[in-house]
Amino acid sequence: MAGDGRDMTADAARPTGGVPQDDELQTALAWLEAGRTVARAAVVSTWGSSPRPTGSQMIVDADGNMAGSVSGGCIEGAVVDAAKQTMRSGKPQMLEFGVSDEQAWDVGLACGGTVHVYVEKME
Amino acid sequence: MKRAVLRQLQDARSNKRPVALVTDLEEGEEALIDDGDLVAGELLLSTPVLHEIDAAVRYDRSGRLAEPNAHLFVEVFNPPLRLIVVGAVHIAQKLAPMARLAEYEVTVVDPRRAFATDSRFPSVHLRHDWPDDALTALDLDRRTAVITLTHDPKLDDPALVQALHSPCFYIGALGSTRTHAKRLERLSQEGFSDVQLERIHGPLGLPLGGRAPAEIALAAMAQMTQVLHGAAPLVKGAKPAAVG
């Protein structure tokens, strides 16, 4: 197959790389090095069905630019707001979204699960 | 998260180190753990907690630790899974794409150049050196699985020897119960103990009953997955199907 970067040298048999191309943390590092203010939000626990597994994360800058995701798009808006707050205050936050939470219905986590999202400033 | 820790994490990942980032969700402190050692960050962890982190890395499970340490969030960053297949045979042609779908990097080793060709094995790494040289060069780690498929002791045995000397998580060898018994006899003459030889899964794969190349490949994939996650056997005491 052309274009898949494969060749026949011994080195080609080594893994192609430990960091995926679309890695959120690599994006975070690039944004930080460019002098941008950055927060990260990570799914730290889930209960019931949830769109993204534990460890999923999203990177947000002060302008609300984001990379990655913590749900199927239902809670990202609320997480970006919290991230902006954390970037201003420097204080981490633990967010909970679930069926018992009015806000979760408002922002549409309709899949019936609960997720905890930890938001911290990167510095 | 501190930039210095992030930078070190990304360095470790690009060097394919199995690392864990541990965040104290109450204090906001963090630690980067590489093979049981704190390599960056300020969060101090007890030995029992480090053992729990090691298990999380081994089974590739990110999440909060169990109580009373649920304030510790462990993110596991493991290098990519790799599968080394020795023998560019028909089963390998089925196994390689299956393993690619399961997000393994696949290398097929066969010094017989007529077998290991690009057209038979698109999108995998091919090596034509002798299996022991190849496996030494590939530096088998605990995210690597090795499967031998040639039936030829000249090719299979040197690969199995290298695999047994490595921390690779799975070793599978194609061959009937009889073939496998002879293989174990040869390897024990080379000085391997019964306990060491138990690491070899032979006859290959879970007992799914199929004999077609794709079915044998599936049985091997299933067994690799089971061993990777430390899952219990599906049926206790079931006799593995003789394959090949």
Coordinates of C-alpha atoms in Angstrom, one line a residue:
Chain A
M1 CA 0.0 0.0 0.0
A2 CA 1.4 3.3 -1.0
G3 CA 1.5 6.2 1.4
D4 CA 1.2 4.3 4.7
G5 CA 4.8 5.1 5.5
R6 CA 5.9 1.4 5.5
D7 CA 9.3 0.4 4.4
M8 CA 11.4 -2.7 4.6
T9 CA 14.3 -1.5 6.8
A10 CA 14.8 -3.1 10.2
D11 CA 13.9 0.2 11.9
A12 CA 10.5 0.1 10.3
A13 CA 9.6 -2.9 12.4
R14 CA 9.9 -0.7 15.5
P15 CA 6.6 0.8 16.7
T16 CA 5.9 3.9 14.7
G17 CA 5.5 6.1 17.8
G18 CA 4.2 6.1 21.3
V19 CA 2.2 9.3 21.0
P20 CA -0.8 9.3 18.7
Q21 CA -1.1 12.1 16.1
D22 CA -4.3 13.5 17.6
D23 CA -3.1 13.4 21.2
E24 CA -4.7 16.0 23.4
L25 CA -1.7 16.3 25.7
Q26 CA 0.6 17.0 22.8
T27 CA -1.8 19.8 21.8
A28 CA -1.8 21.1 25.3
L29 CA 2.0 21.2 25.3
A30 CA 2.1 23.0 22.0
W31 CA -0.4 25.6 23.2
L32 CA 1.5 26.1 26.4
E33 CA 4.8 26.6 24.6
A34 CA 3.0 29.1 22.4
G35 CA 2.2 31.1 25.5
R36 CA -1.5 30.3 25.7
T37 CA -3.4 29.8 28.9
V38 CA -4.6 26.2 29.0
A39 CA -6.9 24.0 31.2
R40 CA -7.5 20.3 30.9
A41 CA -10.7 18.4 31.7
A42 CA -10.5 14.6 32.3
V43 CA -13.2 12.0 32.9
V44 CA -12.1 10.5 36.2
S45 CA -15.0 8.2 36.8
T46 CA -18.2 7.1 35.1
W47 CA -21.3 5.2 36.3
G48 CA -23.8 3.5 34.0
S49 CA -23.6 4.1 30.4
S50 CA -21.4 7.1 29.5
P51 CA -20.3 8.3 26.1
R52 CA -16.6 8.4 26.7
P53 CA -14.5 6.2 29.0
T54 CA -12.5 7.2 32.1
G55 CA -9.3 8.9 31.0
S56 CA -10.9 10.7 28.1
Q57 CA -9.9 14.3 28.1
M58 CA -10.3 17.7 26.6
I59 CA -8.0 20.7 26.4
V60 CA -9.4 24.2 26.5
D61 CA -7.7 27.6 26.1
A62 CA -8.8 31.0 27.3
D63 CA -10.6 31.8 24.1
G64 CA -12.6 28.5 24.4
N65 CA -10.7 26.7 21.7
M66 CA -10.8 23.0 22.5
A67 CA -9.2 19.7 21.5
G68 CA -10.5 16.2 22.4
S69 CA -13.8 15.4 24.2
V70 CA -15.2 14.2 27.5
S71 CA -18.6 13.1 26.1
G72 CA -20.4 12.8 22.9
G73 CA -20.8 16.5 22.7
C74 CA -23.5 16.9 25.4
I75 CA -21.5 18.4 28.3
E76 CA -18.6 20.0 26.5
G77 CA -20.2 23.5 26.6
A78 CA -20.6 23.3 30.4
V79 CA -17.0 22.0 30.7
V80 CA -15.6 24.8 28.7
D81 CA -17.3 27.3 31.0
A82 CA -15.9 25.6 34.0
A83 CA -12.4 25.5 32.4
K84 CA -12.5 29.2 31.7
Q85 CA -13.3 29.8 35.4
T86 CA -10.5 27.5 36.5
M87 CA -8.0 29.3 34.2
R88 CA -9.0 32.6 35.9
S89 CA -9.0 31.3 39.5
G90 CA -6.2 28.7 39.2
K91 CA -8.4 26.4 41.3
P92 CA -9.2 22.8 40.1
Q93 CA -12.9 21.8 40.0
M94 CA -14.7 18.5 40.1
L95 CA -17.8 18.5 37.9
E96 CA -20.6 15.9 38.1
F97 CA -23.0 15.3 35.3
G98 CA -25.8 12.7 35.7
V99 CA -29.4 11.9 35.5
S100 CA -30.1 13.2 38.9
D101 CA -28.6 16.5 38.0
E102 CA -30.8 19.2 36.5
Q103 CA -27.9 20.7 34.7
A104 CA -27.1 17.4 33.0
W105 CA -30.5 17.2 31.5
D106 CA -30.2 20.8 30.5
V107 CA -26.9 20.2 28.7
G108 CA -28.2 16.9 27.5
L109 CA -26.4 13.9 29.0
A110 CA -29.4 11.8 28.1
C111 CA -27.6 8.4 28.0
G112 CA -28.5 7.7 31.6
G113 CA -25.1 7.6 33.1
T114 CA -23.1 9.8 35.5
V115 CA -19.6 11.2 34.8
H116 CA -17.2 13.0 37.0
V117 CA -14.9 15.5 35.2
Y118 CA -11.9 17.0 36.8
V119 CA -10.9 20.4 35.5
E120 CA -7.4 21.8 36.2
K121 CA -5.3 24.7 34.9
M122 CA -2.0 23.7 33.2
E123 CA 0.9 25.9 34.2
Chain B
M1 CA -0.8 20.0 35.8
K2 CA 2.7 21.4 35.7
R3 CA 4.3 21.9 32.3
A4 CA 7.5 20.2 33.4
V5 CA 5.5 17.0 34.3
L6 CA 3.6 17.2 31.0
R7 CA 6.8 17.5 29.0
Q8 CA 8.4 14.5 30.8
L9 CA 5.2 12.5 30.3
Q10 CA 5.2 13.2 26.6
D11 CA 8.9 12.3 26.4
A12 CA 8.3 9.0 28.2
R13 CA 5.4 8.2 25.9
S14 CA 7.5 8.9 22.8
N15 CA 10.2 6.6 24.2
K16 CA 7.4 4.0 24.6
R17 CA 7.7 3.8 28.4
P18 CA 4.7 2.4 30.2
V19 CA 4.0 5.4 32.5
A20 CA 1.2 6.5 34.9
L21 CA 0.2 10.0 35.7
V22 CA -1.3 10.2 39.2
T23 CA -3.3 13.2 40.2
D24 CA -4.4 14.0 43.7
L25 CA -7.9 15.2 43.0
E26 CA -8.1 17.0 46.4
E27 CA -4.7 18.7 46.5
G28 CA -4.1 19.1 42.8
E29 CA -0.6 17.6 43.1
E30 CA 0.7 15.0 40.6
A31 CA 3.3 12.4 40.1
L32 CA 4.6 10.7 37.0
I33 CA 5.4 7.0 37.7
D34 CA 7.7 5.0 35.4
D35 CA 8.2 1.4 36.4
G36 CA 7.4 2.0 40.1
D37 CA 9.7 5.1 40.3
L38 CA 8.6 8.7 40.8
V39 CA 10.2 10.5 37.8
A40 CA 8.4 13.9 38.0
G41 CA 6.0 15.8 40.2
E42 CA 5.6 16.4 43.9
L43 CA 3.0 13.9 45.0
L44 CA 4.5 11.3 47.3
L45 CA 2.9 7.8 47.2
S46 CA 3.2 4.8 49.6
T47 CA 4.4 1.4 48.5
P48 CA 0.9 -0.2 48.5
V49 CA -0.3 2.6 46.3
L50 CA 2.6 2.1 44.0
H51 CA 1.6 -1.6 43.7
E52 CA -1.9 -0.6 42.8
I53 CA -0.6 1.8 40.2
D54 CA 1.6 -1.0 38.8
A55 CA -1.5 -3.2 38.4
A56 CA -3.3 -0.4 36.7
V57 CA -0.5 -0.1 34.2
R58 CA -0.3 -3.8 33.7
Y59 CA -4.0 -4.1 32.9
D60 CA -4.1 -0.8 31.1
R61 CA -6.9 0.6 33.3
S62 CA -7.1 4.3 34.0
G63 CA -9.3 5.5 36.8
R64 CA -9.5 6.4 40.5
L65 CA -8.0 4.0 42.9
A66 CA -10.2 2.0 45.3
E67 CA -11.0 3.5 48.8
P68 CA -9.3 4.8 50.8
N69 CA -7.3 6.1 47.9
A70 CA -10.1 7.2 45.7
H71 CA -8.8 10.8 45.7
L72 CA -5.9 9.5 43.5
F73 CA -6.7 9.5 39.7
V74 CA -4.4 7.2 37.7
E75 CA -4.0 7.8 34.0
V76 CA -2.2 4.9 32.3
F77 CA -0.2 5.7 29.1
N78 CA 1.0 2.4 27.7
P79 CA 3.0 2.0 24.5
P80 CA 1.1 0.5 21.6
L81 CA 0.4 -3.2 21.7
R82 CA 2.6 -5.2 19.3
L83 CA 2.1 -8.7 17.8
I84 CA 5.1 -10.5 16.4
V85 CA 4.1 -13.4 14.1
V86 CA 6.7 -15.9 13.1
G87 CA 5.8 -17.6 9.9
A88 CA 4.3 -15.7 6.9
V89 CA 1.8 -18.5 6.4
H90 CA -1.9 -18.6 5.5
I91 CA -3.1 -18.2 9.2
A92 CA -0.7 -15.2 9.5
Q93 CA -2.5 -13.6 6.5
K94 CA -5.8 -13.8 8.5
L95 CA -4.2 -12.9 11.9
A96 CA -2.3 -9.8 10.8
P97 CA -5.4 -7.8 9.7
M98 CA -7.4 -9.0 12.7
A99 CA -4.6 -7.8 15.1
R100 CA -4.4 -4.5 13.2
L101 CA -8.2 -3.9 13.8
A102 CA -7.6 -4.5 17.5
E103 CA -4.9 -1.8 17.3
Y104 CA -1.8 -3.9 17.5
E105 CA 1.3 -3.0 15.5
V106 CA 2.0 -6.2 13.6
T107 CA 5.4 -7.5 12.5
V108 CA 5.6 -10.7 10.5
V109 CA 9.0 -12.5 10.6
D110 CA 9.9 -15.1 8.0
P111 CA 13.3 -15.6 6.4
R112 CA 11.6 -17.4 3.5
R113 CA 11.2 -14.4 1.2
A114 CA 8.7 -16.1 -1.0
F115 CA 6.3 -16.1 2.0
A116 CA 6.8 -12.7 3.5
T117 CA 5.9 -10.5 0.6
D118 CA 4.2 -7.1 0.5
S119 CA 1.3 -8.3 -1.5
R120 CA 0.5 -11.1 0.9
F121 CA 0.9 -8.8 3.9
P122 CA -0.2 -5.2 3.3
S123 CA 0.2 -2.7 6.2
V124 CA 2.4 -4.8 8.4
H125 CA 6.1 -4.7 9.1
L126 CA 8.0 -7.6 7.4
R127 CA 11.3 -8.9 8.4
H128 CA 13.4 -11.5 6.6
D129 CA 16.0 -12.1 9.2
W130 CA 16.2 -15.3 11.3
P131 CA 13.6 -15.3 14.1
D132 CA 16.1 -15.1 17.0
D133 CA 17.9 -12.1 15.5
A134 CA 14.5 -10.5 14.6
L135 CA 13.1 -10.9 18.0
T136 CA 16.2 -9.7 19.7
A137 CA 16.1 -6.6 17.5
L138 CA 12.4 -6.0 18.3
D139 CA 13.1 -5.7 22.0
L140 CA 10.0 -7.6 23.3
D141 CA 8.3 -5.8 26.2
R142 CA 5.3 -6.6 28.2
R143 CA 3.0 -5.0 25.6
T144 CA 4.2 -7.5 23.1
A145 CA 2.6 -10.9 22.0
V146 CA 4.6 -13.5 20.1
I147 CA 2.9 -16.2 18.0
T148 CA 4.8 -18.9 16.1
L149 CA 3.0 -20.5 13.1
T150 CA 5.7 -22.2 11.0
H151 CA 5.5 -25.7 12.4
D152 CA 9.2 -25.8 11.7
P153 CA 11.3 -26.2 14.9
K154 CA 14.2 -24.5 13.1
L155 CA 12.1 -21.3 12.9
D156 CA 9.7 -21.6 15.8
D157 CA 12.1 -22.7 18.5
P158 CA 14.6 -19.9 18.3
A159 CA 11.6 -17.4 18.4
L160 CA 10.1 -19.2 21.5
V161 CA 13.5 -19.1 23.2
Q162 CA 13.7 -15.3 22.7
A163 CA 10.1 -14.9 23.8
L164 CA 10.7 -16.9 27.0
H165 CA 13.6 -14.8 27.9
S166 CA 11.5 -11.6 27.5
P167 CA 8.7 -10.1 29.6
C168 CA 6.2 -10.4 26.6
F169 CA 2.7 -10.8 27.8
Y170 CA 1.6 -13.6 25.5
I171 CA 3.4 -16.5 23.8
G172 CA 1.4 -18.8 21.5
A173 CA 2.6 -21.7 19.3
L174 CA 0.6 -23.4 16.6
G175 CA 0.7 -27.2 16.6
S176 CA -1.2 -30.2 17.8
T177 CA -1.0 -31.5 21.3
R178 CA 1.6 -34.1 20.1
T179 CA 3.7 -31.5 18.3
H180 CA 3.5 -29.2 21.3
A181 CA 4.6 -32.0 23.7
K182 CA 7.7 -32.6 21.5
R183 CA 8.4 -28.8 21.4
L184 CA 8.3 -28.6 25.2
E185 CA 10.6 -31.5 25.4
R186 CA 13.1 -29.8 23.1
L187 CA 12.9 -26.6 25.1
S188 CA 13.2 -28.2 28.4
Q189 CA 16.5 -29.8 27.1
E190 CA 17.6 -26.2 26.5
G191 CA 17.2 -25.6 30.2
F192 CA 13.7 -24.1 30.5
S193 CA 11.8 -25.2 33.6
D194 CA 8.2 -26.4 33.5
V195 CA 7.0 -23.1 35.1
Q196 CA 8.8 -21.1 32.3
L197 CA 7.3 -23.3 29.6
E198 CA 3.8 -22.9 31.0
R199 CA 4.0 -19.4 29.5
I200 CA 3.6 -20.9 26.0
H201 CA 0.0 -21.3 24.9
G202 CA -0.1 -24.5 22.9
P203 CA -2.0 -25.7 21.1
L204 CA -2.7 -22.2 20.0
G205 CA -5.9 -20.2 20.9
L206 CA -9.1 -20.6 22.9
P207 CA -11.0 -23.8 22.1
L208 CA -13.5 -22.3 19.6
G209 CA -13.6 -25.5 17.5
G210 CA -12.8 -23.9 14.2
R211 CA -10.0 -25.2 11.9
A212 CA -10.1 -22.7 9.0
P213 CA -7.2 -20.2 9.0
A214 CA -9.4 -17.3 9.9
E215 CA -11.0 -19.3 12.7
I216 CA -7.6 -20.3 14.2
A217 CA -6.5 -16.6 13.9
L218 CA -9.7 -15.6 15.8
A219 CA -9.0 -18.2 18.5
A220 CA -5.5 -16.8 18.9
M221 CA -6.7 -13.2 19.0
A222 CA -9.3 -14.2 21.6
Q223 CA -6.7 -15.9 23.8
M224 CA -4.3 -13.0 23.5
T225 CA -7.0 -10.6 24.6
Q226 CA -8.0 -12.8 27.5
V227 CA -4.4 -13.0 28.7
L228 CA -3.8 -9.3 28.2
H229 CA -6.6 -8.4 30.6
G230 CA -5.9 -11.1 33.0
A231 CA -9.4 -12.5 32.5
A232 CA -10.4 -15.9 33.8
P233 CA -10.7 -18.7 31.3
L234 CA -14.1 -18.9 29.8
V235 CA -14.6 -22.6 30.7
K236 CA -12.5 -23.9 33.5
G237 CA -10.7 -27.1 32.7
A238 CA -11.8 -27.1 29.1
K239 CA -9.3 -28.9 26.9
P240 CA -7.9 -26.7 24.2
A241 CA -8.8 -27.7 20.7
A242 CA -5.9 -29.3 18.8
V243 CA -5.0 -27.1 15.9
G244 CA -2.8 -27.6 12.9

